[in-house]
PDB file of C-alpha atoms in Angstrom:
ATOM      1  CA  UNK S 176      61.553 -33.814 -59.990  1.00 47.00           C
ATOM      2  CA  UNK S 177      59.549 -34.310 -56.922  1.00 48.00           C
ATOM      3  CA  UNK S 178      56.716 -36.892 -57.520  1.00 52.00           C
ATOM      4  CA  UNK S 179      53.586 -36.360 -55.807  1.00 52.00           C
ATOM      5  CA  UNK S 180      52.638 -38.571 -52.897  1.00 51.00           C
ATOM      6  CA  UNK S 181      50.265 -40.888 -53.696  1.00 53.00           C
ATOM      7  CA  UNK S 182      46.394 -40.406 -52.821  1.00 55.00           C
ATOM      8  CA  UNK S 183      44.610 -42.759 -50.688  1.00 53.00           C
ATOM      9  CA  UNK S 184      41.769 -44.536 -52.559  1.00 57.00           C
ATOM     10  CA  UNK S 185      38.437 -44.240 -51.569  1.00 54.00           C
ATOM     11  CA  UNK S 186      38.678 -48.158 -50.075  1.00 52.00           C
ATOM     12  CA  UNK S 187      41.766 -47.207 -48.461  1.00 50.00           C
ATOM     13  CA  UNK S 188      39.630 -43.993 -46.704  1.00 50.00           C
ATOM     14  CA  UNK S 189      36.796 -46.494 -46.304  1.00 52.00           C
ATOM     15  CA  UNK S 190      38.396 -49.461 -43.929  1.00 56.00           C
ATOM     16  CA  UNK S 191      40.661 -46.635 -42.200  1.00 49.00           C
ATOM     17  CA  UNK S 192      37.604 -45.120 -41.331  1.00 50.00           C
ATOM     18  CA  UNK S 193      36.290 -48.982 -40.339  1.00 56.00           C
ATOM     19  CA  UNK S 194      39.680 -49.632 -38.119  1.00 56.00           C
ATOM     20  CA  UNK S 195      39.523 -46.347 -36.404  1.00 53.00           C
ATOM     21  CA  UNK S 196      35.577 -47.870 -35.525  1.00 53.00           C
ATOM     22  CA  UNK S 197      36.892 -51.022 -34.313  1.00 55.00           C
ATOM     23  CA  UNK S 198      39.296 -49.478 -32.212  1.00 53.00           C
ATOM     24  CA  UNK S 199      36.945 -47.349 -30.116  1.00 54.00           C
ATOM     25  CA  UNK S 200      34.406 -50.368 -29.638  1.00 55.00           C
ATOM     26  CA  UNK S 201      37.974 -51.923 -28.379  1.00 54.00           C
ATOM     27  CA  UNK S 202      38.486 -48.992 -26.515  1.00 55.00           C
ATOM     28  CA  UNK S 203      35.200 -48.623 -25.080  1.00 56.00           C
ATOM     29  CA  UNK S 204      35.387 -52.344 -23.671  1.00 56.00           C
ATOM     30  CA  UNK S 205      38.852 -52.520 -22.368  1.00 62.00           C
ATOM     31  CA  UNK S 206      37.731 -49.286 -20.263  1.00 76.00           C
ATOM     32  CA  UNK S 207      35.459 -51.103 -18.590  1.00 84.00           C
ATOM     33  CA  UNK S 208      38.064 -52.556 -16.167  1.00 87.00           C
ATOM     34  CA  UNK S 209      39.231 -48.997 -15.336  1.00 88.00           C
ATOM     35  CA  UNK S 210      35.622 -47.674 -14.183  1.00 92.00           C
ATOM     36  CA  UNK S 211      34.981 -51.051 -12.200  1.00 93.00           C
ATOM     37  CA  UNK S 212      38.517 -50.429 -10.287  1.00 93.00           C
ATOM     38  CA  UNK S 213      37.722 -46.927  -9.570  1.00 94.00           C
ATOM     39  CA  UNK S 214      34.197 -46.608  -8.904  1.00 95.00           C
ATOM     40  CA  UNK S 215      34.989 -49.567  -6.466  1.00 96.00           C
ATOM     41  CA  UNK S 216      37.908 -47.667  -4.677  1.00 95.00           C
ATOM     42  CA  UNK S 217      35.764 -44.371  -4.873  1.00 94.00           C
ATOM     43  CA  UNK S 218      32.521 -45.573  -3.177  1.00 95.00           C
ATOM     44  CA  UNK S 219      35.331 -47.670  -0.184  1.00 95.00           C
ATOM     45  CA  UNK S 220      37.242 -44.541   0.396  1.00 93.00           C
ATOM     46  CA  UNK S 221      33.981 -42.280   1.036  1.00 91.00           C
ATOM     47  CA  UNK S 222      32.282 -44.975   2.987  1.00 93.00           C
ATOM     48  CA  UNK S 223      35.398 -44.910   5.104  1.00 93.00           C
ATOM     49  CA  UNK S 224      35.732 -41.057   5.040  1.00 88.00           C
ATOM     50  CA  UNK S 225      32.252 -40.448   5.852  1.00 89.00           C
ATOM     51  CA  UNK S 226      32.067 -43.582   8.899  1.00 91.00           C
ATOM     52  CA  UNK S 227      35.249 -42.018  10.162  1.00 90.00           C
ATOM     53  CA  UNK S 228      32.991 -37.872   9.941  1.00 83.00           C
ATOM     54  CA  UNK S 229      30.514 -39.885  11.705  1.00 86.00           C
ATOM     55  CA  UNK S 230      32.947 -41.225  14.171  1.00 88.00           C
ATOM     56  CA  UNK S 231      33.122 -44.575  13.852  1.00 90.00           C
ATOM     57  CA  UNK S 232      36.582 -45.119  14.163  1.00 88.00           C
ATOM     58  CA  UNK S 233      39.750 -42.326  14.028  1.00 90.00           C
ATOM     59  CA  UNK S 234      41.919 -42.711  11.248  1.00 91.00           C
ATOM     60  CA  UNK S 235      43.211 -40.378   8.643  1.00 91.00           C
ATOM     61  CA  UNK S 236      41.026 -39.365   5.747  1.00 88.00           C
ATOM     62  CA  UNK S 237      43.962 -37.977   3.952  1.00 90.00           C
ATOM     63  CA  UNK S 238      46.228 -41.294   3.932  1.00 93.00           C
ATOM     64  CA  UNK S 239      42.813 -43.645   3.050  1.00 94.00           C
ATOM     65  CA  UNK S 240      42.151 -41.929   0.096  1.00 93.00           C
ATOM     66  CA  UNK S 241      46.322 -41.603  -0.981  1.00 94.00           C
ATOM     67  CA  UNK S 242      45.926 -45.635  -0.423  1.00 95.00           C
ATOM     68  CA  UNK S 243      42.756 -45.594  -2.728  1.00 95.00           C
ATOM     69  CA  UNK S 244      44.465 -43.288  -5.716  1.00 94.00           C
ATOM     70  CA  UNK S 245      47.618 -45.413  -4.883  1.00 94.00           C
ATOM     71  CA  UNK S 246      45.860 -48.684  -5.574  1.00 96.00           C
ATOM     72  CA  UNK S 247      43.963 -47.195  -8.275  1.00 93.00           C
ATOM     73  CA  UNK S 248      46.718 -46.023 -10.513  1.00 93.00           C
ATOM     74  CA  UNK S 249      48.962 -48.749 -10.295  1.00 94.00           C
ATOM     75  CA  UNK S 250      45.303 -50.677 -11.080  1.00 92.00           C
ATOM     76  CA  UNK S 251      44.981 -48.960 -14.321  1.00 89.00           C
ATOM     77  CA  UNK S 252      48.582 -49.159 -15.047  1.00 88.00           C
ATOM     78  CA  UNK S 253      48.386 -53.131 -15.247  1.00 87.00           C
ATOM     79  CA  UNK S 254      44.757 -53.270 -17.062  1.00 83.00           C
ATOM     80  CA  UNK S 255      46.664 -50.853 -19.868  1.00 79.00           C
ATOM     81  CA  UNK S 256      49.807 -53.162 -19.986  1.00 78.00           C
ATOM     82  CA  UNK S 257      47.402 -56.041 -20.095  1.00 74.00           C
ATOM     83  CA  UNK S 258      44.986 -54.896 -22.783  1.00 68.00           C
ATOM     84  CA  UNK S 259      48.077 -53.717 -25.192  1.00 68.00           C
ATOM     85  CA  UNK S 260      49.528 -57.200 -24.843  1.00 63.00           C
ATOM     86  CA  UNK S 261      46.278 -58.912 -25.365  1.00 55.00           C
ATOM     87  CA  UNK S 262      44.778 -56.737 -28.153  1.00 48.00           C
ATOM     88  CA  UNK S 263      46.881 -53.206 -28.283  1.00 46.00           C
ATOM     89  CA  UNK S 264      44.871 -51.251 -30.550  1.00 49.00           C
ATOM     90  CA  UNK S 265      47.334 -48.730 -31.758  1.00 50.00           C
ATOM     91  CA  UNK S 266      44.828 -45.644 -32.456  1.00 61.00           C
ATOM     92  CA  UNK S 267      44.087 -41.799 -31.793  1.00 68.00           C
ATOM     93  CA  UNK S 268      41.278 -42.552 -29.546  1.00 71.00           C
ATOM     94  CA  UNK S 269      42.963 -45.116 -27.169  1.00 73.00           C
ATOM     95  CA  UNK S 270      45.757 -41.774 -26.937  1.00 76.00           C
ATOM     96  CA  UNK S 271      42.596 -39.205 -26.716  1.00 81.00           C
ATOM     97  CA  UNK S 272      40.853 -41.867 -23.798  1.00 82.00           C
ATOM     98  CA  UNK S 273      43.671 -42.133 -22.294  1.00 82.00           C
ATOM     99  CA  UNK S 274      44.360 -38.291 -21.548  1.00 88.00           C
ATOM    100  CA  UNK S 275      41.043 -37.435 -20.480  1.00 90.00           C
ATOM    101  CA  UNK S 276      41.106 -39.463 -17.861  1.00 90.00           C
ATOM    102  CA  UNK S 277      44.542 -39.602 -16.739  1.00 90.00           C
ATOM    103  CA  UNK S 278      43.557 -35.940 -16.696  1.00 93.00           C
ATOM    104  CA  UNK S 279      40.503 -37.182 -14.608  1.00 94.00           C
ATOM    105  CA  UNK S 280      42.432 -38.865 -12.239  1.00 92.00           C
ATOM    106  CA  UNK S 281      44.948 -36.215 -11.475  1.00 94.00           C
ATOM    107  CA  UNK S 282      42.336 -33.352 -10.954  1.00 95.00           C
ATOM    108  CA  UNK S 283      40.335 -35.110  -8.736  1.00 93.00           C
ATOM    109  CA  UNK S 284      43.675 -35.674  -6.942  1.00 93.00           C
ATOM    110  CA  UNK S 285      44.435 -32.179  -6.654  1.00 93.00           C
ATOM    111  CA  UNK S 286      40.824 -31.499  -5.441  1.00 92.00           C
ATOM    112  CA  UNK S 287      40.876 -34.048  -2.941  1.00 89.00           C
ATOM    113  CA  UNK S 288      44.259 -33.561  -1.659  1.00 91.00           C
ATOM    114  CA  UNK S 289      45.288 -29.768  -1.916  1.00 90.00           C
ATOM    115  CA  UNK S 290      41.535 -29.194  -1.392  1.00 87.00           C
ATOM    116  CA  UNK S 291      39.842 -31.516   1.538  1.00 81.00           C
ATOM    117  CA  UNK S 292      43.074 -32.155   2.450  1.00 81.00           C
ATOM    118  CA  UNK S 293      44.394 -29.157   3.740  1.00 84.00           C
ATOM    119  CA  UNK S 294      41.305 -27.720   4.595  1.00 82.00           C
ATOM    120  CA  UNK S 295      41.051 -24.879   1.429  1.00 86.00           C
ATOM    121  CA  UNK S 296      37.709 -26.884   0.916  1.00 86.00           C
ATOM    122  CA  UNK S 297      35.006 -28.728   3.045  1.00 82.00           C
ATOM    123  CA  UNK S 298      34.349 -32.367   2.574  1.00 76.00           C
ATOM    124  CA  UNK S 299      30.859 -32.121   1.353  1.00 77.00           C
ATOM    125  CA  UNK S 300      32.230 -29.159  -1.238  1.00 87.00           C
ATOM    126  CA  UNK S 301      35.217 -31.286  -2.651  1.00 89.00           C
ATOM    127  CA  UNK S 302      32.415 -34.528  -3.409  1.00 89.00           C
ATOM    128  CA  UNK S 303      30.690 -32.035  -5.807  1.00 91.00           C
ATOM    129  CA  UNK S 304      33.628 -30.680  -7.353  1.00 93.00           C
ATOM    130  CA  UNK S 305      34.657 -33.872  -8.394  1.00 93.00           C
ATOM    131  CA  UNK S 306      31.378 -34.888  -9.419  1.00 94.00           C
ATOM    132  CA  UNK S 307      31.747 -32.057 -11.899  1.00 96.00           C
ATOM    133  CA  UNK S 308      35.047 -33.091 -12.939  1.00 96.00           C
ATOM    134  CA  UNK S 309      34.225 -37.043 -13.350  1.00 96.00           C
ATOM    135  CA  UNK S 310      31.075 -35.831 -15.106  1.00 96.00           C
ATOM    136  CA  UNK S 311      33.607 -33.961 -17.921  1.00 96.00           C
ATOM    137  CA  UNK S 312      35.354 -37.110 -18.399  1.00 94.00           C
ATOM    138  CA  UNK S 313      32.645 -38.857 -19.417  1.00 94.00           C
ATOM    139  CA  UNK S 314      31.229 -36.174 -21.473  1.00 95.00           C
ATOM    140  CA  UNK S 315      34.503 -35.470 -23.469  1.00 92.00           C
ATOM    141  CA  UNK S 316      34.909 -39.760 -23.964  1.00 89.00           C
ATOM    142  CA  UNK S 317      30.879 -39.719 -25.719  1.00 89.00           C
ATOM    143  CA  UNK S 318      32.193 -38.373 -28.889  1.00 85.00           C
ATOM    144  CA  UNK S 319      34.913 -41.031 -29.163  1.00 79.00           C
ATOM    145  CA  UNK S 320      32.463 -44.049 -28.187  1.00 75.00           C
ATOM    146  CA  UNK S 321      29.402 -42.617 -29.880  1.00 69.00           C
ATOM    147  CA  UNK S 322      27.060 -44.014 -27.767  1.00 76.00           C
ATOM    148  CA  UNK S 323      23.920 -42.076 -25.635  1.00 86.00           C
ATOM    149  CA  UNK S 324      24.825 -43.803 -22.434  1.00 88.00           C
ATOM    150  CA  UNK S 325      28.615 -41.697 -22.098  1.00 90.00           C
ATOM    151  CA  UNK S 326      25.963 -38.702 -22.639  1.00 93.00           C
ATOM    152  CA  UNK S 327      23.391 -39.758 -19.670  1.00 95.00           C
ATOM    153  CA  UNK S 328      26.611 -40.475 -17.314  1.00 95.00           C
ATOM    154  CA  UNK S 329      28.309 -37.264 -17.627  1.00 96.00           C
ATOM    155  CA  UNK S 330      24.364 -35.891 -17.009  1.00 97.00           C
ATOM    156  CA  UNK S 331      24.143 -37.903 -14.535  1.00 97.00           C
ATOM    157  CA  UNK S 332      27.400 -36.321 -12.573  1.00 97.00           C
ATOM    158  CA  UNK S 333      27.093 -32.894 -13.572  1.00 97.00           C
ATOM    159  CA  UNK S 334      23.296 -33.036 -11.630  1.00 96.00           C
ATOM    160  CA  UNK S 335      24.956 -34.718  -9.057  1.00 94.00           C
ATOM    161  CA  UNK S 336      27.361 -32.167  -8.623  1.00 93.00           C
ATOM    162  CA  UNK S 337      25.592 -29.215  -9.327  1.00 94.00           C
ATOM    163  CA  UNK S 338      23.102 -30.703  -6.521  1.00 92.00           C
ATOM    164  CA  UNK S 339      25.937 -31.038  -3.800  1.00 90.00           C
ATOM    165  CA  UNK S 340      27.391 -28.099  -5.001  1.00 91.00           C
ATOM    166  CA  UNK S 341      24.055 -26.313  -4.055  1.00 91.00           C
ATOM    167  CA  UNK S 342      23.029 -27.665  -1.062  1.00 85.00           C
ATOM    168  CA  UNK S 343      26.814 -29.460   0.609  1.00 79.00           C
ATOM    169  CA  UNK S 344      26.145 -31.165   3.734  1.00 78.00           C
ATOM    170  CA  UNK S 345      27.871 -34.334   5.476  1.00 68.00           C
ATOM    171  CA  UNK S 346      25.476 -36.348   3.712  1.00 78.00           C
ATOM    172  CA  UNK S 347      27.396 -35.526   0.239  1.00 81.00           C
ATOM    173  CA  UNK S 348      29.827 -37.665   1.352  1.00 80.00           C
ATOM    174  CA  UNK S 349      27.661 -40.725   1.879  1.00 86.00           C
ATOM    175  CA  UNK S 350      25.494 -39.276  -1.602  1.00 88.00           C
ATOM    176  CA  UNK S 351      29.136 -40.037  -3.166  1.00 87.00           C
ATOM    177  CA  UNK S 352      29.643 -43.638  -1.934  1.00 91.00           C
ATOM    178  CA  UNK S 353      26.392 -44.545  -4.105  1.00 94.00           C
ATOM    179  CA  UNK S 354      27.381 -42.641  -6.840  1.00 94.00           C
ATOM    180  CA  UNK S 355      30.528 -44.215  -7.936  1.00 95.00           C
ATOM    181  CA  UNK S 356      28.494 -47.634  -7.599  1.00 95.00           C
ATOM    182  CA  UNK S 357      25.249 -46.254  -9.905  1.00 95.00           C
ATOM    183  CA  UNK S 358      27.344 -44.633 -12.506  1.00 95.00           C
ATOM    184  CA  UNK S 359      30.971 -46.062 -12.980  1.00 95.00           C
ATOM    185  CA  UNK S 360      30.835 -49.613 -11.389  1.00 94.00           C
ATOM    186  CA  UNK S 361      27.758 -50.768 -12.746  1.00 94.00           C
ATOM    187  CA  UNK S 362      28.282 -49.274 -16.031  1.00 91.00           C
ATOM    188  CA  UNK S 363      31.818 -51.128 -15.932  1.00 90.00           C
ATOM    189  CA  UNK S 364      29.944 -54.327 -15.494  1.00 91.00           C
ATOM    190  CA  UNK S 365      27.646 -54.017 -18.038  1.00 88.00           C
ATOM    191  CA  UNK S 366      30.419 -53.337 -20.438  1.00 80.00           C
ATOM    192  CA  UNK S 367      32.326 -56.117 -19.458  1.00 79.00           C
ATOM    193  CA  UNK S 368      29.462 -58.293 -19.455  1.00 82.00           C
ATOM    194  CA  UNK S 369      29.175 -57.360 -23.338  1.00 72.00           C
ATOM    195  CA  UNK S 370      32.501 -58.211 -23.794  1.00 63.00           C
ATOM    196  CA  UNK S 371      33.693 -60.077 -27.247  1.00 54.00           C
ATOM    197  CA  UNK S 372      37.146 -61.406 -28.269  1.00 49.00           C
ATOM    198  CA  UNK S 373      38.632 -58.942 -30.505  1.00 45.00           C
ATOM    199  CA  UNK S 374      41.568 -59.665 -33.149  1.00 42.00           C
ATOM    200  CA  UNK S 375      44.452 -57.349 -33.007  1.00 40.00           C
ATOM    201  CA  UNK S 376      43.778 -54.085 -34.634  1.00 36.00           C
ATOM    202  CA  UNK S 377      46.365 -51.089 -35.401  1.00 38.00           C
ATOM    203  CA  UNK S 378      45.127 -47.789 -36.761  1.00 38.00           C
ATOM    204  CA  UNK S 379      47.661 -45.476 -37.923  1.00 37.00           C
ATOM    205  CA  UNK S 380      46.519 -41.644 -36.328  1.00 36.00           C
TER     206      UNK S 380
END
């Protein structure tokens, strides 16, 4: 006879619940690394891009921003390894985070790469488009943070884009070395500033 698996008590439901909590405040403040690193590298590669429009100096657009993504990934790579040694948090949303903007990082790859970079797209296009895209990273990560400010940044970007979108000119591109400053690096640093030692938490998904 088969006997029935045992039901979670309402405690049990209650500091699951509380873990899974803990883990996206966790979350939320170990991402804070990731938006300094790449709203730093985003607002250096335009300002290079756009000097080098305004011809300042003759380089190749196309291999500074492959050294930018380059740096950037293998940036985020080491703040992951580093956070899960120094407080892994073993949850659904560090998986969920993680996807959206690994997603994130990949489109805006494809954009700037297959799309500036061969020419399919204008320069002042491609800094809307992925104003739109970094704008849907932050709106799918509110939900999982639960906090107003994920909802005003992904505003923030999508009336950025939608702006550039409407009216592109070459200065979008210098528009988009102030942006990643405003609304990644800053709100990095005021994350970071808030951060608190955390003990090590796992949460079973």
């Amino acid at each position: 006879m088969v006997q029935p698996a045992p039901q979670p008590s309402p405690e049990d439901d209650l500091a699951f619940i509380r873990r899974l909590m803990e883990g996206a405040r966790a979350a939320e403040v170990d991402h804070s690394g990731h938006l300094i690193l790449w709203g730093f590298l985003q607002a250096a590669a335009a300002g290079l891009a756009y000097l080098v429009h305004q011809g300042a100096f003759h380089f190749s657009i196309t291999a500074i921003w492959a050294v930018a993504v380059g740096i950037g990934f293998t940036g985020s790579w080491l703040l992951a390894l580093r956070s899960r040694r120094s407080a892994p948090v073993n949850s659904l949303v560090n998986r969920v985070l993680a996807a959206i903007w690994v997603g994130c990082g990949l489109s805006l790859s494809l954009v700037g790469f297959l799309g500036a970079g061969t020419g399919s797209m204008t320069s002042p296009i491609t800094s809307g488009a992925k104003s739109v895209i970094i704008g849907c990273a932050f709106f799918a990560s509110a939900p999982l943070f639960n906090r107003t400010a994920y909802w005003a940044l992904a505003g923030a970007w999508w009336i950025l884009g939608g702006a550039l979108l409407v009216r592109p000119s070459l200065g979008s591109n210098l528009v988009f070395v102030f942006a990643p400053i405003l609304f990644m690096l800053v709100p990095g640093l005021v994350l970071r500033a808030r951060r608190r030692p955390s003990p090590r938490l796992h949460a079973v998904s």
